[in-house]
Coordinates of C-alpha atoms in Angstrom, one line a residue:
X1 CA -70.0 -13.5 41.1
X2 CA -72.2 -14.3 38.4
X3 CA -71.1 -17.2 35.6
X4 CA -70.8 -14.9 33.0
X5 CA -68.7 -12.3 35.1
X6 CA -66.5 -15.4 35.9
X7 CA -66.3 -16.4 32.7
X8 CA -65.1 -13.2 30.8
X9 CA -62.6 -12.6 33.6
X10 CA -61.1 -16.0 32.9
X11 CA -60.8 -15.5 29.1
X12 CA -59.1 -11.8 29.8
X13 CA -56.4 -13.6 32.3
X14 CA -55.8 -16.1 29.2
X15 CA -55.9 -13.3 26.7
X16 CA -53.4 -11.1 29.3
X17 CA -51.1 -14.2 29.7
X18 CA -50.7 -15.2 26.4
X19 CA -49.8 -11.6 25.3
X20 CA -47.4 -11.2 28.0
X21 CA -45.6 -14.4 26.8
X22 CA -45.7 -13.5 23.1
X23 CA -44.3 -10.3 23.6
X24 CA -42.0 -10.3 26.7
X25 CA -40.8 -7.3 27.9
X26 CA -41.4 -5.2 24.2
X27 CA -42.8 -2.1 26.1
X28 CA -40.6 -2.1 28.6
X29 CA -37.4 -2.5 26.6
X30 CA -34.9 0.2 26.4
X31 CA -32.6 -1.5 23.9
X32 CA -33.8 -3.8 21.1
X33 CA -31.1 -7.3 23.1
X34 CA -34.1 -6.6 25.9
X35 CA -37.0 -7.6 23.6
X36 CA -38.1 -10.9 24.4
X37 CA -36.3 -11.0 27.5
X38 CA -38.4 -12.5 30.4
X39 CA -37.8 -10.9 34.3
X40 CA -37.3 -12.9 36.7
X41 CA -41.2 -12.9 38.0
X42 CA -42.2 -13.6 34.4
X43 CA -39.7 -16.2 34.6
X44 CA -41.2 -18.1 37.4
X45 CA -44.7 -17.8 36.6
X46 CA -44.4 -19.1 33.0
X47 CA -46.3 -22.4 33.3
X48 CA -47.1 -22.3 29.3
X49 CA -46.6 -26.1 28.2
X50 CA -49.0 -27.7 25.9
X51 CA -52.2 -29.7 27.5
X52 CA -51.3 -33.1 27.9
X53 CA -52.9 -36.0 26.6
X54 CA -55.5 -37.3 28.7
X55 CA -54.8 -41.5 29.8
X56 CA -56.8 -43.8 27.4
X57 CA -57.6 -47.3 28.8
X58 CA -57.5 -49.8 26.1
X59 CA -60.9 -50.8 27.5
X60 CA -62.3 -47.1 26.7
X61 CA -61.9 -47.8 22.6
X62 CA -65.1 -49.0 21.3
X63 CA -63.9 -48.0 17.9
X64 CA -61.1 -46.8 15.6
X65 CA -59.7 -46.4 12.6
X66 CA -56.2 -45.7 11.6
X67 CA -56.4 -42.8 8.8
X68 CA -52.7 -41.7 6.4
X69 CA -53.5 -38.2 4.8
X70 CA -51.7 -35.8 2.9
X71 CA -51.6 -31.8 3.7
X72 CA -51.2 -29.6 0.5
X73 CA -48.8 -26.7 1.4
X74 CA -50.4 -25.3 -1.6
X75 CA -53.8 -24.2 -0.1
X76 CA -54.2 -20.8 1.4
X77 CA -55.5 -22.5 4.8
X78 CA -52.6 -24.6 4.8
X79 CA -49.8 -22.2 4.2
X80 CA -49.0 -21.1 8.0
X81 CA -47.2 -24.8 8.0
X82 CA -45.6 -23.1 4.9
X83 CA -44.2 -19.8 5.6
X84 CA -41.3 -18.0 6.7
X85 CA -39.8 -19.9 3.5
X86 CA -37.1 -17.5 3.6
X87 CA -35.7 -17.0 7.4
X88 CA -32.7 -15.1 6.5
X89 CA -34.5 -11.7 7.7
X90 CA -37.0 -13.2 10.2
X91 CA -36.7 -13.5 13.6
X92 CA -35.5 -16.9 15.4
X93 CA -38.5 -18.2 16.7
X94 CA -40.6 -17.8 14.0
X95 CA -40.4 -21.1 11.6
X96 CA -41.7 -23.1 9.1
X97 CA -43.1 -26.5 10.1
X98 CA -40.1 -28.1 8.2
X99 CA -37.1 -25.6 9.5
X100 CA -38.7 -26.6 13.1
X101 CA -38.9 -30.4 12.8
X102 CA -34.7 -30.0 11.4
X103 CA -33.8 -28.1 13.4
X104 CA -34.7 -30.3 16.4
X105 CA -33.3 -32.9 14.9
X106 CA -29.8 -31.5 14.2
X107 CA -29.8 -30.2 17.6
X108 CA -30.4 -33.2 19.1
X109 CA -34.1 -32.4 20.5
X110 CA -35.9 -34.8 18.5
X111 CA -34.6 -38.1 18.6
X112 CA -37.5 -40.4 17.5
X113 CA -36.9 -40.2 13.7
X114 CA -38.2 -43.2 11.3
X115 CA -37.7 -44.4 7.6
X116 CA -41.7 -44.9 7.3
X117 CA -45.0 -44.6 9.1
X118 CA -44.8 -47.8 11.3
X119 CA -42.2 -46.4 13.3
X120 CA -40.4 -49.2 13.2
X121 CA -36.7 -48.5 11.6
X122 CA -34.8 -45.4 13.0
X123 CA -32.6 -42.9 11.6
X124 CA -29.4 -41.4 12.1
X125 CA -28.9 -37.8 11.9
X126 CA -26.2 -38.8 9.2
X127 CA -29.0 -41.2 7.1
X128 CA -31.3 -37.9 7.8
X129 CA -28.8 -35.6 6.6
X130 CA -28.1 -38.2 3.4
X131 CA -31.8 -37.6 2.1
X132 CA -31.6 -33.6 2.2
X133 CA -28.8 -32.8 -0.3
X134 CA -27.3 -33.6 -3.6
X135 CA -23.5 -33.6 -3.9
X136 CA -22.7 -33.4 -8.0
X137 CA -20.0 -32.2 -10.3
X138 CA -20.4 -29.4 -12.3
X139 CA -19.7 -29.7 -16.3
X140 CA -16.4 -27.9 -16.0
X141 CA -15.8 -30.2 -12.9
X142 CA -16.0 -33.4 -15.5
X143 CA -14.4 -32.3 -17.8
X144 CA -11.2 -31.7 -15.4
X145 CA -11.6 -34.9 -14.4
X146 CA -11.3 -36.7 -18.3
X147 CA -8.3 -34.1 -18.5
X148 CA -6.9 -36.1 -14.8
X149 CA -6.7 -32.4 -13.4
X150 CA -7.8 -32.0 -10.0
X151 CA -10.7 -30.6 -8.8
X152 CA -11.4 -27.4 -6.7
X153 CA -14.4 -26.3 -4.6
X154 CA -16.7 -24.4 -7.4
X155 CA -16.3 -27.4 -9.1
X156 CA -18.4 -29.2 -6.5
X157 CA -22.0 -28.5 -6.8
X158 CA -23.8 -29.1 -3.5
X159 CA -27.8 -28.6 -3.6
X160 CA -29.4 -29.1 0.2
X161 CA -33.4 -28.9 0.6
X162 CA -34.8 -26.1 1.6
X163 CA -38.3 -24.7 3.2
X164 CA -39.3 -23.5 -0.1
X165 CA -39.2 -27.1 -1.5
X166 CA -41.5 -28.6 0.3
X167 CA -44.4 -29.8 -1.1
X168 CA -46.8 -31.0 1.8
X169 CA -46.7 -33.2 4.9
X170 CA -48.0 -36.8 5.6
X171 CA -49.4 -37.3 8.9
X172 CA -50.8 -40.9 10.6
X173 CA -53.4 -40.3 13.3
X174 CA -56.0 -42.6 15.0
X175 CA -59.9 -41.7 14.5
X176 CA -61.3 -43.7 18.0
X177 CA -64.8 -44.0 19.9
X178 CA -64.4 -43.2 23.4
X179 CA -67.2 -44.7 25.0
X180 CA -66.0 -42.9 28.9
X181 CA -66.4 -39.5 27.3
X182 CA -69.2 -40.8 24.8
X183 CA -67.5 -38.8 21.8
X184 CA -65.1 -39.4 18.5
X185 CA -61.7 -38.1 19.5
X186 CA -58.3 -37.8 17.0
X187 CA -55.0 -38.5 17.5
X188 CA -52.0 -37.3 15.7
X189 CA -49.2 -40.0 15.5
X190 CA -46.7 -38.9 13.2
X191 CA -45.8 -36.4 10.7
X192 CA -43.5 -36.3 7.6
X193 CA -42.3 -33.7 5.0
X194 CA -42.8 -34.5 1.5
X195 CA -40.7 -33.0 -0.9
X196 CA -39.5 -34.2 -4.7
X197 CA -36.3 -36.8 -4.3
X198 CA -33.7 -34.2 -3.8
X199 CA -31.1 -36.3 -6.4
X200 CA -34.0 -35.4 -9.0
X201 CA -35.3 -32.4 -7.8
X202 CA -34.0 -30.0 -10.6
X203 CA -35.0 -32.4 -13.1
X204 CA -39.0 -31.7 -13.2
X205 CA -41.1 -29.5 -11.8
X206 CA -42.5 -31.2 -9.0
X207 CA -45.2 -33.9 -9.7
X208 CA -48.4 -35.1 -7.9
X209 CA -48.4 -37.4 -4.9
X210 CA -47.1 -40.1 -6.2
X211 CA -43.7 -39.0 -7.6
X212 CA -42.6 -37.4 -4.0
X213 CA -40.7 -39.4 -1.4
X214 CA -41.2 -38.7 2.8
X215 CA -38.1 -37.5 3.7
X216 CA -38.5 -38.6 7.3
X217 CA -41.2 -40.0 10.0
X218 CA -41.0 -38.2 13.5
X219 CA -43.3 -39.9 16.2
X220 CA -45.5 -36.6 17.4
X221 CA -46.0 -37.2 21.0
X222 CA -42.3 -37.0 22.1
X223 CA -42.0 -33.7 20.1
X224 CA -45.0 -31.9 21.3
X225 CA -43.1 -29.5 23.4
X226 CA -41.1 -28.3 20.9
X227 CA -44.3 -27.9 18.0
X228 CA -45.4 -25.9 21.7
X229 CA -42.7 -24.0 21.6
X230 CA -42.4 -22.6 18.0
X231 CA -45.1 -19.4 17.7
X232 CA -47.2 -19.1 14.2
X233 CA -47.8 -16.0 12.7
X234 CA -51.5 -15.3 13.7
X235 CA -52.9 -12.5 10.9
X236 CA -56.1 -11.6 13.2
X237 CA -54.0 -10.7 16.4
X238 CA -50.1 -10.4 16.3
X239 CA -50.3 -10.6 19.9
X240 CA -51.7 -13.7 20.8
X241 CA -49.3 -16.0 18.1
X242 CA -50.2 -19.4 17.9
X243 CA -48.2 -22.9 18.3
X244 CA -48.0 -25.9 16.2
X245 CA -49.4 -27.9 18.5
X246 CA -52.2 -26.2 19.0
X247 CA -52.6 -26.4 15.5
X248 CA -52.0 -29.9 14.4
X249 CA -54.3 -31.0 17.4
X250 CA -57.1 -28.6 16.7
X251 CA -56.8 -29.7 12.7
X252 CA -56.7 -26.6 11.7
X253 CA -55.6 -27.7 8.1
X254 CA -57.1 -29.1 5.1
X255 CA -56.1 -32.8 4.6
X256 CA -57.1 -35.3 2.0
X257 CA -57.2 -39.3 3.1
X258 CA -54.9 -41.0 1.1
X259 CA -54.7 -44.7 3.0
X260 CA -56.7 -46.1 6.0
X261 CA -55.8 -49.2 8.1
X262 CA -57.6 -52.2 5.7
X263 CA -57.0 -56.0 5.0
X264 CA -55.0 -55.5 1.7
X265 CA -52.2 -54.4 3.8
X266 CA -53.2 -50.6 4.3
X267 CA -52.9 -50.0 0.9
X268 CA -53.2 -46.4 -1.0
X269 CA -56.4 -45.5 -2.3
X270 CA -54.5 -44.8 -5.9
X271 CA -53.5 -48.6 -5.1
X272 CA -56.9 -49.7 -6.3
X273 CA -58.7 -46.5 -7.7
X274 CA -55.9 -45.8 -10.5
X275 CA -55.5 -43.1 -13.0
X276 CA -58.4 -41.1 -12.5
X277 CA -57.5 -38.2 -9.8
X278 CA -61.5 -37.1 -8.7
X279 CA -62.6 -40.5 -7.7
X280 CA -59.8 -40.7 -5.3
X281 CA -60.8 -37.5 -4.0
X282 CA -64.4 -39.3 -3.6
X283 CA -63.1 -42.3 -1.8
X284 CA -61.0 -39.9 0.2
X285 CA -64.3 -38.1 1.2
X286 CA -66.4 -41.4 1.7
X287 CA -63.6 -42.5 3.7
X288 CA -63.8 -39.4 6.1
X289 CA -67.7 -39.6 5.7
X290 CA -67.8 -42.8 6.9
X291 CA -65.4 -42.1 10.0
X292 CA -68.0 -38.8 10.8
X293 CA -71.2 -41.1 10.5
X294 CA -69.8 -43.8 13.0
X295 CA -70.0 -41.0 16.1
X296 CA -74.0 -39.8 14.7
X297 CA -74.8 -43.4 14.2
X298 CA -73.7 -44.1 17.9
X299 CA -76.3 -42.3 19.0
X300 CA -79.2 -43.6 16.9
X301 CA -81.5 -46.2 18.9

């Protein structure tokens, strides 16, 4: 058998296998309950987990760089983290990025949950819960309560976060040299969704960077399973949906740099380049510049 015989028969068991799993059972199904359904064959062949991380000697860094950035859910490229905002006609496993990451967490499937990026301070499910809604008292509400009436339900306003309001994510990822392998590698550490402060939230209209708070740090590795799990919409082939853990790995978004690991206590780049939005974009560029060049440079003599 020839390489290139071997080779497109491989890619067409992939291609097969993957359809198989994205749509179980949809030809064969003579209700609509049987949709998605697996056999019991399909059942015990089903071996799709996500490719584990390879083991990194400590010895096997010649180089990295700890890198914060910021993902815009406003960019086109970016708006598969985004979408369904609206899930109450969607299927079930199809989710935003946000919807997935709560959803673990309510259920109990995703328990490493931080106040910041150092991973340092966990949080409850009720601190969690604390950060996504606003409970406030409507006008006629008050004004029961300077008349000493009591109040009833409507007069409680209660205003949870949705999908729809968020703004972006913040992930923290390692840029390293692996001199075994002789190549720059990334790896994603933890992930955060960005919103406006929910007790302010129908005050303005959003804001830049600076005037939205991180609602929550989950520590990526210990959830990859379930980012495995949840399918993306993919617009070129319906058939062969994607994962979010293919995507976060592969990077397949657009990120701006907005803090790397430095000796002024990994401060923000709008820390020291104020008021002037484009040359933080720059230093966000030369940043990343600098981290591409290291790898080229390596091999310079």
């Amino acid at each position: 058998m020839s390489l290139k015989k071997g080779l497109f028969m491989l890619l067409f068991a992939l291609l097969v296998t993957n359809i198989t799993q994205a749509q179980a059972n949809l030809l064969n199904a003579t209700i609509p309950e049987e949709i998605g359904v697996k056999t019991e064959e399909q059942l015990a062949a089903d071996n799709d987990k996500p490719l584990p991380y390879g083991f990194i000697d400590d010895r096997d860094i010649l180089w990295s760089k700890m890198v914060w950035e910021y993902i815009d859910l406003n960019e086109k490229i970016n708006l598969p983290y985004y979408y369904p905002a609206d899930t109450s006609n969607i299927n079930s496993d199809r989710r935003s990025l946000y919807d997935t990451l709560l959803r673990g967490i309510k259920r109990g499937d995703i328990v490493d949950v931080y106040d910041d990026s150092y991973f340092v301070d966990k949080l409850s499910l009720k601190e969690i819960k604390s950060r996504l809604s606003k409970i406030d008292t409507t006008d006629v509400g008050i004004d029961k309560l300077n008349l000493g009436e009591q109040l009833l339900e409507e007069d409680i306003d209660v205003r949870d976060l949705q999908s729809a309001d968020i703004e972006g994510f913040r992930i923290k990822g390692l840029y390293y040299f692996d001199k075994r392998q002789g190549e720059l590698k990334y790896r994603l550490l933890g992930v955060a969704p960005v919103s406006p402060d929910v007790q302010f939230i129908d005050d303005t209209e959003g804001g830049d960077l600076a005037n939205m708070v991180d609602l929550f740090w989950v520590w990526y590795p210990g959830i990859r399973d379930i980012m495995h799990e949840m399918k993306v919409f993919n617009s070129k082939n319906s058939a062969y949906p994607l994962s979010f853990d293919l995507l976060l790995n592969a990077r397949r978004f657009n990120a701006i740099i907005y803090r790397e690991e430095n000796v002024y206590g990994n401060r923000d780049i709008s820390e020291y380049v104020k008021n002037n939005a484009l040359f933080q974009v720059l230093e966000s560029h030369k940043i990343k510049e600098k981290i591409r060049n290291y790898e080229l440079d390596m091999w310079n003599y």
